[in-house]
Tab-separated table of C-alpha atoms and ligand atoms in Angstrom:
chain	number	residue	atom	x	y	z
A	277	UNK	CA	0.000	0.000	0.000
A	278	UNK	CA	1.404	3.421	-0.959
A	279	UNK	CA	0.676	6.544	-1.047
A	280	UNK	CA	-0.006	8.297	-4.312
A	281	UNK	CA	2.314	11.199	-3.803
A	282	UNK	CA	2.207	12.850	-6.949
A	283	UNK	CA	-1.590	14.139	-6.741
A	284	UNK	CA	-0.951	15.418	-3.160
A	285	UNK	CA	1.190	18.270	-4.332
A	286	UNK	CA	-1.574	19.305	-6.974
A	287	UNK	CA	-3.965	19.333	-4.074
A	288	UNK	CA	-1.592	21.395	-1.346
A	289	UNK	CA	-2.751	24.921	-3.459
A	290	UNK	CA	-6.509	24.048	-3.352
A	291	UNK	CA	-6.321	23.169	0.363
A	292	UNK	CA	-4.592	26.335	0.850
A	293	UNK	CA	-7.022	28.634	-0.755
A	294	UNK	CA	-9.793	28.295	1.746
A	295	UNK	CA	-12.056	31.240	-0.042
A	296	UNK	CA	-12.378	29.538	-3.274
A	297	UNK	CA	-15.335	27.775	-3.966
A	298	UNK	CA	-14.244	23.980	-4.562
A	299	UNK	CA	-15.916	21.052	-4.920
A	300	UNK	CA	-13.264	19.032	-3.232
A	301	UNK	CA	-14.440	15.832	-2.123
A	302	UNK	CA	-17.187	13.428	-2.338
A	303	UNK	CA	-19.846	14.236	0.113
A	304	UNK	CA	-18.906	14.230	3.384
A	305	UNK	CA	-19.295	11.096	4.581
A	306	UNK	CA	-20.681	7.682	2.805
A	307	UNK	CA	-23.274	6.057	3.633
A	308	UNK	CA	-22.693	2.465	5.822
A	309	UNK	CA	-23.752	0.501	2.483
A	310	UNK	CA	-21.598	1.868	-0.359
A	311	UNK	CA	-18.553	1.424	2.619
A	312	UNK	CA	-19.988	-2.155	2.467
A	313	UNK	CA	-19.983	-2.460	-1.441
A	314	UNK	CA	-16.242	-0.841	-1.332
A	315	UNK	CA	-15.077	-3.293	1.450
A	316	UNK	CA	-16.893	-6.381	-0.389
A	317	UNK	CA	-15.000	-5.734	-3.272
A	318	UNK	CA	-11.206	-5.625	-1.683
A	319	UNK	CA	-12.691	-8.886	0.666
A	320	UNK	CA	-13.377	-10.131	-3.533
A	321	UNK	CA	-9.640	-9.390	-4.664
A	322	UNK	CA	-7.628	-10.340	-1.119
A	323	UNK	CA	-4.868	-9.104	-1.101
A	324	UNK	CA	-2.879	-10.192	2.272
A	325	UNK	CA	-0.577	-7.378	1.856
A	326	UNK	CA	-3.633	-5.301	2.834
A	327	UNK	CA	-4.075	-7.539	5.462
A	328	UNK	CA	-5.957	-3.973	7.558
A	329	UNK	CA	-8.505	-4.124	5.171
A	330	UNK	CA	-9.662	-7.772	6.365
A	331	UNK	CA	-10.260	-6.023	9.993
A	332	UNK	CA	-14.289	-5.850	10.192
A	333	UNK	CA	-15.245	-2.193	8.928
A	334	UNK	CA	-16.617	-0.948	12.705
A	335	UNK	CA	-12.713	-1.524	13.762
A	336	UNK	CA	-11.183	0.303	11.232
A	337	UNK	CA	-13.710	3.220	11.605
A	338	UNK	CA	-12.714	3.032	15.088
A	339	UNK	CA	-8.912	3.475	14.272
A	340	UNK	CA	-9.159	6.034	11.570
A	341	UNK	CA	-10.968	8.136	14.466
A	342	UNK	CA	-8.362	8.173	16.783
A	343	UNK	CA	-5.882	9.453	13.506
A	344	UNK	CA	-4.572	13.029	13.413
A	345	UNK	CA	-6.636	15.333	10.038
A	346	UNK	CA	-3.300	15.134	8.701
A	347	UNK	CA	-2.560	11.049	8.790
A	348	UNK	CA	-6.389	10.567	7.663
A	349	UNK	CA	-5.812	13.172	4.428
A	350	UNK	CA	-2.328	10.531	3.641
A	351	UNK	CA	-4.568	7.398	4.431
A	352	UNK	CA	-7.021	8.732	2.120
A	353	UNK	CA	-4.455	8.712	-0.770
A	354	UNK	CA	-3.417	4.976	-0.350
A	355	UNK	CA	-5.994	3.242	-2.171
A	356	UNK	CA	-9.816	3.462	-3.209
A	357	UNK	CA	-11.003	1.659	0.101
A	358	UNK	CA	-9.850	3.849	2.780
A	359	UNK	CA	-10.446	7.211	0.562
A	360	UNK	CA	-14.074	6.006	0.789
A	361	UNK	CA	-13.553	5.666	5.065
A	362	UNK	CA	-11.900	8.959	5.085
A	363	UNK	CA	-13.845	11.072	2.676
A	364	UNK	CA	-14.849	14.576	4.005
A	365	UNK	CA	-14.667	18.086	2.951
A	366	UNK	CA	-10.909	18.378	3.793
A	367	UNK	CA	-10.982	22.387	3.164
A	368	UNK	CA	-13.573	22.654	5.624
A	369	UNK	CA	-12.126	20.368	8.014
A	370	UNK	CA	-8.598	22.214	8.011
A	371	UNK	CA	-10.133	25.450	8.351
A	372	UNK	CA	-12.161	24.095	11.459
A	373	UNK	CA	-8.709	23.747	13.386
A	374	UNK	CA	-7.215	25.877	15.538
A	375	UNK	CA	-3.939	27.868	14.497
A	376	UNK	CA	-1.733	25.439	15.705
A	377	UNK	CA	-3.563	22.533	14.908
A	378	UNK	CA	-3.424	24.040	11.267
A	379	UNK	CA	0.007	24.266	11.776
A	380	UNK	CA	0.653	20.477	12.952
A	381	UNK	CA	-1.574	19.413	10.001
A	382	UNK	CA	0.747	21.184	7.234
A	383	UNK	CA	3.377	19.886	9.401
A	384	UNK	CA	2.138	16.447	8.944
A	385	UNK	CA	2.220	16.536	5.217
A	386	UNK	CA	5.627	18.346	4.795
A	387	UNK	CA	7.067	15.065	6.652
A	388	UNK	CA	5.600	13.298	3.527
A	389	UNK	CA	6.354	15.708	1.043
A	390	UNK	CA	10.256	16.085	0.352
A	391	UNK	CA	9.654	19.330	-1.698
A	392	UNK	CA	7.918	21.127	1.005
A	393	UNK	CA	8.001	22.627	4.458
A	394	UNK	CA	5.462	24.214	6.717
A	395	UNK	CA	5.589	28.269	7.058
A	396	UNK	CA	4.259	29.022	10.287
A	397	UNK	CA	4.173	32.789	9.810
A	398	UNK	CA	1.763	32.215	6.967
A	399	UNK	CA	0.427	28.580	7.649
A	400	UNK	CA	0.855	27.458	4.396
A	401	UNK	CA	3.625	24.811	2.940
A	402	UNK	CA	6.006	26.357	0.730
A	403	UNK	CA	8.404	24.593	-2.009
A	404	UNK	CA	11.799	24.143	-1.090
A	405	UNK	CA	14.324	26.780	-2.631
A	406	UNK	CA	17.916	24.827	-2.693
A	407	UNK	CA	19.599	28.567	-2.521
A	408	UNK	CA	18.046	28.934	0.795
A	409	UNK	CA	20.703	28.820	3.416
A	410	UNK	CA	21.341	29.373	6.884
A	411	UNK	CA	23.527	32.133	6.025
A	412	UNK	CA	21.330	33.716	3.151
A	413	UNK	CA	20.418	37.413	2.964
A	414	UNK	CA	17.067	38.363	4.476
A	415	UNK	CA	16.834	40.168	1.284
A	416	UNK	CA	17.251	37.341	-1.175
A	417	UNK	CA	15.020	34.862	1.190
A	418	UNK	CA	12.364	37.617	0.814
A	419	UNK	CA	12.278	36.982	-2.760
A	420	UNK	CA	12.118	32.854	-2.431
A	421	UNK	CA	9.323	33.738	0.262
A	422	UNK	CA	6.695	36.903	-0.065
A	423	UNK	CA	5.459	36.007	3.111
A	424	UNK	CA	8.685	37.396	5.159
A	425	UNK	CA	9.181	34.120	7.534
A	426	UNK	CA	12.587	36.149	8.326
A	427	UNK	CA	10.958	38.120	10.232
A	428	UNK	CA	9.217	35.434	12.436
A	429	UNK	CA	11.206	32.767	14.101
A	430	UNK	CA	14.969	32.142	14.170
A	431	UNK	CA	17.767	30.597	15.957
A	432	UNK	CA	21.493	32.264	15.722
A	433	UNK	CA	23.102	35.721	16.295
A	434	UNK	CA	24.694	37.924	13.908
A	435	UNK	CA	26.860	35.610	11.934
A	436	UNK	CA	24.504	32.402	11.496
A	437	UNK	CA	20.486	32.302	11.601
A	438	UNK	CA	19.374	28.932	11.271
A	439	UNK	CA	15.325	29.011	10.975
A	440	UNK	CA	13.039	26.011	11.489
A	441	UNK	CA	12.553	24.643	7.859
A	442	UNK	CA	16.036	24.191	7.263
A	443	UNK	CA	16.448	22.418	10.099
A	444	UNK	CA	12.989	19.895	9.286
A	445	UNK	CA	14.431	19.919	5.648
A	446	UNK	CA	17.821	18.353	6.718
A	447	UNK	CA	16.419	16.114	8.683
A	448	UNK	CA	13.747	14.896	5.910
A	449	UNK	CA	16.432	14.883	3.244
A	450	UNK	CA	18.904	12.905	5.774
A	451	UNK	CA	16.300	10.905	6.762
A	452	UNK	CA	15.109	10.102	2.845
A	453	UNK	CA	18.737	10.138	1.568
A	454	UNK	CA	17.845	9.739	-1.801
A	455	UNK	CA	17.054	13.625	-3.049
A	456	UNK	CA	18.155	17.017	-2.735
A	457	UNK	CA	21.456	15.624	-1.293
A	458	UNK	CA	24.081	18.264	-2.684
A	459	UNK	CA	21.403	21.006	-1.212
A	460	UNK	CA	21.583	18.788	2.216
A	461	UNK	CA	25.349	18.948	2.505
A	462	UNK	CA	24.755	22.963	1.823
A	463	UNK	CA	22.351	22.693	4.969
A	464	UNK	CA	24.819	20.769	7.017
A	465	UNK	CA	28.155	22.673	5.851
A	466	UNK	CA	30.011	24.096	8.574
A	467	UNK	CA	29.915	27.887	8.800
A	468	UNK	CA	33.110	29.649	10.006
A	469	UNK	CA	33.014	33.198	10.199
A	470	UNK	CA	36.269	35.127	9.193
A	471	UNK	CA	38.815	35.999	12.055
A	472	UNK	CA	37.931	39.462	12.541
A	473	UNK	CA	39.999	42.286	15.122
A	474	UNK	CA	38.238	43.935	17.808
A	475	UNK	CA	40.963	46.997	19.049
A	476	UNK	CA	43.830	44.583	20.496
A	477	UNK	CA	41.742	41.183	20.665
A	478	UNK	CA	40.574	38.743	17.712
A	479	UNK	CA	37.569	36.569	17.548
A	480	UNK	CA	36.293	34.030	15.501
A	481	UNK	CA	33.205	32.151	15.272
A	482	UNK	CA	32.552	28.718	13.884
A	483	UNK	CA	28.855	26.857	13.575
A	484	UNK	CA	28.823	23.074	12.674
A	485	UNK	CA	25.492	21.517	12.540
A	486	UNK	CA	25.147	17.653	12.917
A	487	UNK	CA	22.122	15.405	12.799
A	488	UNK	CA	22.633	12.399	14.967
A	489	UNK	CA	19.549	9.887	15.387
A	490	UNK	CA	17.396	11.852	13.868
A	491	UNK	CA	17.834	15.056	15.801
A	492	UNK	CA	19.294	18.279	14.806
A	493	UNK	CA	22.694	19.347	16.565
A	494	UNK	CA	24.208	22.451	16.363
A	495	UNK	CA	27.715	23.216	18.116
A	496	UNK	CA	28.731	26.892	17.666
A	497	UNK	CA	32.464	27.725	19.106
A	498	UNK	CA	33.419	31.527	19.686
A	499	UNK	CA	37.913	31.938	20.048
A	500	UNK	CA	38.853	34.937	21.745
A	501	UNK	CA	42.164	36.187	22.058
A	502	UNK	CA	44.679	38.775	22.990
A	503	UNK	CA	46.676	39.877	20.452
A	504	UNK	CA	49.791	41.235	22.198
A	505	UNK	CA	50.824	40.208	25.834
A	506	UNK	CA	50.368	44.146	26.672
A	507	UNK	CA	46.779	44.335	25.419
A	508	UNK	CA	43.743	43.991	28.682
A	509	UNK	CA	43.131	40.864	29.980
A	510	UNK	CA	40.454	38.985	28.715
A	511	UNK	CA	37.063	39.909	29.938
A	512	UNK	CA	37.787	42.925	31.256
A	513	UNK	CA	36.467	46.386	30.322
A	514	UNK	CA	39.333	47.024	27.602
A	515	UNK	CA	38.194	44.005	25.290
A	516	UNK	CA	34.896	44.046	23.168
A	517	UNK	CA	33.216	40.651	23.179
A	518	UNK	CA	29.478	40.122	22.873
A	519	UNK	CA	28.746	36.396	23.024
A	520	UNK	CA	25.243	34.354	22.307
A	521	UNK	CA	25.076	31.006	23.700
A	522	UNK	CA	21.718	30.378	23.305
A	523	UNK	CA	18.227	32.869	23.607
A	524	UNK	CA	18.634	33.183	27.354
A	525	UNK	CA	21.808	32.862	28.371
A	526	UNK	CA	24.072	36.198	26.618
A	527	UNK	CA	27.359	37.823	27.629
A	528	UNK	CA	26.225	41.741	27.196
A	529	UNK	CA	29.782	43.296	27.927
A	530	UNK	CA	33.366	41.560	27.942
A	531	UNK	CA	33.407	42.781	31.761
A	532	UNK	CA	31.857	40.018	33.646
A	533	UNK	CA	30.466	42.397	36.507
A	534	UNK	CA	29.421	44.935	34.630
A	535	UNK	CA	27.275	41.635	32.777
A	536	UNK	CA	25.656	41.036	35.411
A	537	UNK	CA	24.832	44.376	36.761
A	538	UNK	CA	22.950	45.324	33.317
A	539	UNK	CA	20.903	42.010	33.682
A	540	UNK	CA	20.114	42.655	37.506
A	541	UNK	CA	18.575	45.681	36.362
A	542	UNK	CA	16.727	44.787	33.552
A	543	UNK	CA	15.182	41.693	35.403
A	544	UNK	CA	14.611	43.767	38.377
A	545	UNK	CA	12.370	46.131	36.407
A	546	UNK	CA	10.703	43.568	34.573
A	547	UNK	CA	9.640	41.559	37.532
A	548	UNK	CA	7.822	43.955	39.155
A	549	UNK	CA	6.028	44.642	35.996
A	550	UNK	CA	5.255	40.720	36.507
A	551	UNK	CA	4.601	40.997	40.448
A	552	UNK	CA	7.505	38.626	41.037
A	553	UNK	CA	8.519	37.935	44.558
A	554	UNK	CA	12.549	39.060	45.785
A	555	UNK	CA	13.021	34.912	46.136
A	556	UNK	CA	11.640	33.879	42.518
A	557	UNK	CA	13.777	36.970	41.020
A	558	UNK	CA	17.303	35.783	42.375
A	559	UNK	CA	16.510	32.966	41.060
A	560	UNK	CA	16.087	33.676	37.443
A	561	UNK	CA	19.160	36.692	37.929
A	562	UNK	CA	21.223	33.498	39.150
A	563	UNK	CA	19.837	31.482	35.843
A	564	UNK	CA	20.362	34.169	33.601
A	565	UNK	CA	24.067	35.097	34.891
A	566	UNK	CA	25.336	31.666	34.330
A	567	UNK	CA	27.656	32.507	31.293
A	568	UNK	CA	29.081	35.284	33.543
A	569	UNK	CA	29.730	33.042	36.518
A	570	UNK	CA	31.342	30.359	34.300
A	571	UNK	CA	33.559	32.466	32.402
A	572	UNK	CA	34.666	33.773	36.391
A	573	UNK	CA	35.585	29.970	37.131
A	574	UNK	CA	37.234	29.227	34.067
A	575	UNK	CA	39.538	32.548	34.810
A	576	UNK	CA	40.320	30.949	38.157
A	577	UNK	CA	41.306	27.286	36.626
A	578	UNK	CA	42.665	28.002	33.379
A	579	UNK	CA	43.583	25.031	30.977
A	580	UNK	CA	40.456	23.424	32.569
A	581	UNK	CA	37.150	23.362	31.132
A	582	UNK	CA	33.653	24.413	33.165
A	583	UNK	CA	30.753	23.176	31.507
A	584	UNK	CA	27.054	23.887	32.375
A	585	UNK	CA	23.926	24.306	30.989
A	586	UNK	CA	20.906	26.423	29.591
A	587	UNK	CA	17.301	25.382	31.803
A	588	UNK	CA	15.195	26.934	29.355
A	589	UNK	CA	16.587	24.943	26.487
A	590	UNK	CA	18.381	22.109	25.086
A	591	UNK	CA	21.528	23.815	25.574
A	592	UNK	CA	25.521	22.696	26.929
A	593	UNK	CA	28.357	25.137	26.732
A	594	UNK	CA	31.678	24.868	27.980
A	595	UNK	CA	34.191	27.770	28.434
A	596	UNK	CA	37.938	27.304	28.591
A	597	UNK	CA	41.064	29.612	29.131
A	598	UNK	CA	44.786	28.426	28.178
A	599	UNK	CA	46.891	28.575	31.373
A	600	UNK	CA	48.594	31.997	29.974
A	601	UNK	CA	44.400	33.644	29.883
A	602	UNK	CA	45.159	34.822	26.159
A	603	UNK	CA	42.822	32.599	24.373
A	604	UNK	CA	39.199	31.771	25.416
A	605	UNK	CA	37.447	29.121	23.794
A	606	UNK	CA	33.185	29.241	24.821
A	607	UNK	CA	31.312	26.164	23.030
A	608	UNK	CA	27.476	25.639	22.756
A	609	UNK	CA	25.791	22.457	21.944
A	610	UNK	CA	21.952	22.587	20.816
A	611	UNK	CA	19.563	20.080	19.965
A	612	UNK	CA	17.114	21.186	18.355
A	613	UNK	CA	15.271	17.861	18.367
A	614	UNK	CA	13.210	15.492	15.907
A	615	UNK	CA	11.609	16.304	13.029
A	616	UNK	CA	8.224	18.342	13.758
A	617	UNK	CA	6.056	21.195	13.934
A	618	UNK	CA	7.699	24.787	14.513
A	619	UNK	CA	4.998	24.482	17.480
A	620	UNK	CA	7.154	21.990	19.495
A	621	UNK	CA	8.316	23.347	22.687
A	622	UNK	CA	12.087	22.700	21.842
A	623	UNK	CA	11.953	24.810	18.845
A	624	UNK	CA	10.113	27.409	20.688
A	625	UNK	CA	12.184	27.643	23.678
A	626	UNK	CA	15.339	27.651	21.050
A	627	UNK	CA	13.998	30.556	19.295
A	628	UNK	CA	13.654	33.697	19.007
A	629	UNK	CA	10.976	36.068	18.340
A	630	UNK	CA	11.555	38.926	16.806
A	631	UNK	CA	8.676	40.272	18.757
A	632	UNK	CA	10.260	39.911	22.606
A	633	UNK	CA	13.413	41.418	24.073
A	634	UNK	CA	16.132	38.979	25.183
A	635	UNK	CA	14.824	38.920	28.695
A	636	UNK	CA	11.569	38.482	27.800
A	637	UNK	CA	12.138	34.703	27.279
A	638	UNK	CA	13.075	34.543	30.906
A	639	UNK	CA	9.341	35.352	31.564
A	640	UNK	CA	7.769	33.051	28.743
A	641	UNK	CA	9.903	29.933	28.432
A	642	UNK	CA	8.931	27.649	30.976
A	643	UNK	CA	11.711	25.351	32.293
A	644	UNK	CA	12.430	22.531	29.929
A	645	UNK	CA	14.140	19.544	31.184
A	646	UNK	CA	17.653	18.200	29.876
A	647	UNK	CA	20.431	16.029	31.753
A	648	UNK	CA	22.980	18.042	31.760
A	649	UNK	CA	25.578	17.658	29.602
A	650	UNK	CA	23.250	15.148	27.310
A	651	UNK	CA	23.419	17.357	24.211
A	652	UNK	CA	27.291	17.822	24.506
A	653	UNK	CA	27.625	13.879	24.627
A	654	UNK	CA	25.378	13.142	21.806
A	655	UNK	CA	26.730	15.620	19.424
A	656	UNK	CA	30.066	13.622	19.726
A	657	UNK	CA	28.284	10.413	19.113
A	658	UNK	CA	30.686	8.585	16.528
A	659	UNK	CA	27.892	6.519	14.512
A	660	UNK	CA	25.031	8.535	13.235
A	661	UNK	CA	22.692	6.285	12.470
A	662	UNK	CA	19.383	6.892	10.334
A	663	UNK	CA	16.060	6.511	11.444
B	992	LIG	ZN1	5.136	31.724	4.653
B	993	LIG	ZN1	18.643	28.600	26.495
């Protein structure tokens, strides 16, 4: 039994226009005899590879119900006898869902459609574009895509922006392995930003993404150092470093204190805006001041590394100083999980949105549980394996 993929993608633009008049479908739903006739008929010509189809026709009405609108509209494209259990007015039905649910339905297809990938700023599936990179331009993606999805969701700072469909269309194309491959090893090229001087100290950046059973990795190292032995030390008010490790957890100024200080103060404000008690806000100033407070323990043990992690996402980073504190090495591991909807909490809390400020996410991600160090150890998983 397969699915008869090549109609489905004629069908995506007439789903999507829900103000057209269509007659999509056979009335809604058949009548208990013509089910019968249909099911007589496949009982005539047994097949035991449809072996489901034997199952008395009350069972299988019973499974189809418990299917999500988006499995049903696939099931409905295998073969004659479940498009006559599954008939309805799909247009109507998708437009009955909630936004999200709308959004987990096209989600549901792209998994089954190589050449496409849900938009959740418009809710519609749009056709891959094999120029569309990570690193693009906003203004050439704009062109690819009227709707703007730049402007929605994201993950990265200023030198890589990695946005939801290219991380579902890696891990469909990975997962497929038998299309679009030269545009998947684009996806999964390792981005390394140019050494670049800031006054006496030079930083580089690298991001190499890595999908390891079936989940989307992403470790991003930042190299700071000092170019002469006379310049500031590290991390102090003379050096110019702005660091990202993930949507919560920032390094504001290369002086640790002064870090902190500007977060204090920010978080202070906004929690009484949010009526939060003096406990419950030293708790998320101690959560958000973690990069600070490792890079300060790192300074005190150089050649060692201090690891810890992000509690609002599925974040590791490390920081380490050679013993002479020239050069510091920060690492971040993400996982930005399975393939899915750009409603799934791990995207979400991985993020951003262009319509919050960075502390805002302090306030709207809920906690999300990792072991720590979990994402660190399975990015360096030797054996990818498919699944
Ligand atoms: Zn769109
Ligand atoms: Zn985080």
């Amino acid at each position: 039994m397969t699915l008869q993929l090549k109609s489905l993608p004629k069908l995506l633009p007439l789903l999507q226009q829900p103000h057209r008049n269509l007659n999509m479908r056979r009335p809604r739903l058949p009548l208990l005899p013509q089910l019968l006739r249909v099911f007589k008929s496949c009982h005539r010509h047994r097949n035991h590879s449809r072996n489901i189809l034997q199952l008395p026709l009350e069972i299988l009405l019973l499974i189809t119900e418990k299917l999500a609108l988006h499995d049903m509209f696939l099931l409905s494209h295998t073969c004659r006898a479940f498009r006559h259990v599954t008939v309805q007015d799909w247009r109507a039905a998708v437009r009955r869902l909630s936004f999200r649910d709308r959004i987990d339905f096209w989600a549901g297809l792209a998994y089954t459609l190589p050449g496409f990938w849900v938009c959740s700023k418009c809710c519609k599936l749009h056709p891959i574009h094999t120029s569309d990179f990570p690193m693009c331009l906003r203004s050439s993606r704009g062109q690819w895509f009227p709707c703007a999805v730049d402007y929605s969701q994201r993950y990265g700072g200023d030198y890589f922006q990695v946005q939801h469909h290219h991380i579902q269309l890696a891990l469909k194309l990975s997962r497929r392995g038998n299309m679009h491959q030269k545009y998947l090893a684009g996806l999964m090229s390792t981005c390394i930003y140019p050494t670049h001087y800031l006054k006496r100290f030079k930083q580089s950046y690298e991001a190499e993404p890595r999908i390891i059973n079936g989940q989307f990795l992403l470790r991003e190292t930042w190299n700071l150092s000092s170019v002469t032995s006379t310049c500031s030390p590290l991390f102090s008010e003379g050096s110019v470093f702005r660091l990202r490790v993930c949507s919560h957890l920032q390094l504001f100024y290369s002086n640790l204190e002064r870090s902190r200080n500007l977060k204090r103060l920010i978080l202070s404000a906004r929690a009484q805006v949010a009526n939060l008690t003096q406990r419950e806000l030293m708790a998320i100033s101690r959560e958000a001041t973690l990069v600070e407070d490792e890079i300060e323990l790192a300074l005190e043990s150089p050649g060692w590394w201090r690891y810890n992690s992000c509690m609002r996402c599925h974040t590791d980073f490390g920081v380490m100083i050679t013993p002479g504190k020239r050069i510091a090495t920060i690492q971040a591991w993400h996982n930005f999980g399975v393939e899915g909807s750009p409603m799934d909490a791990t995207w979400r809390a991985h993020a951003d949105d262009a319509h919050y400020t960075t502390f805002e996410c302090f306030f709207r991600n809920a906690h999300l549980h990792h072991r720590h160090g979990s994402v660190r150890e399975l990015y360096y998983e030797s054996t990818p394996r498919a699944t």
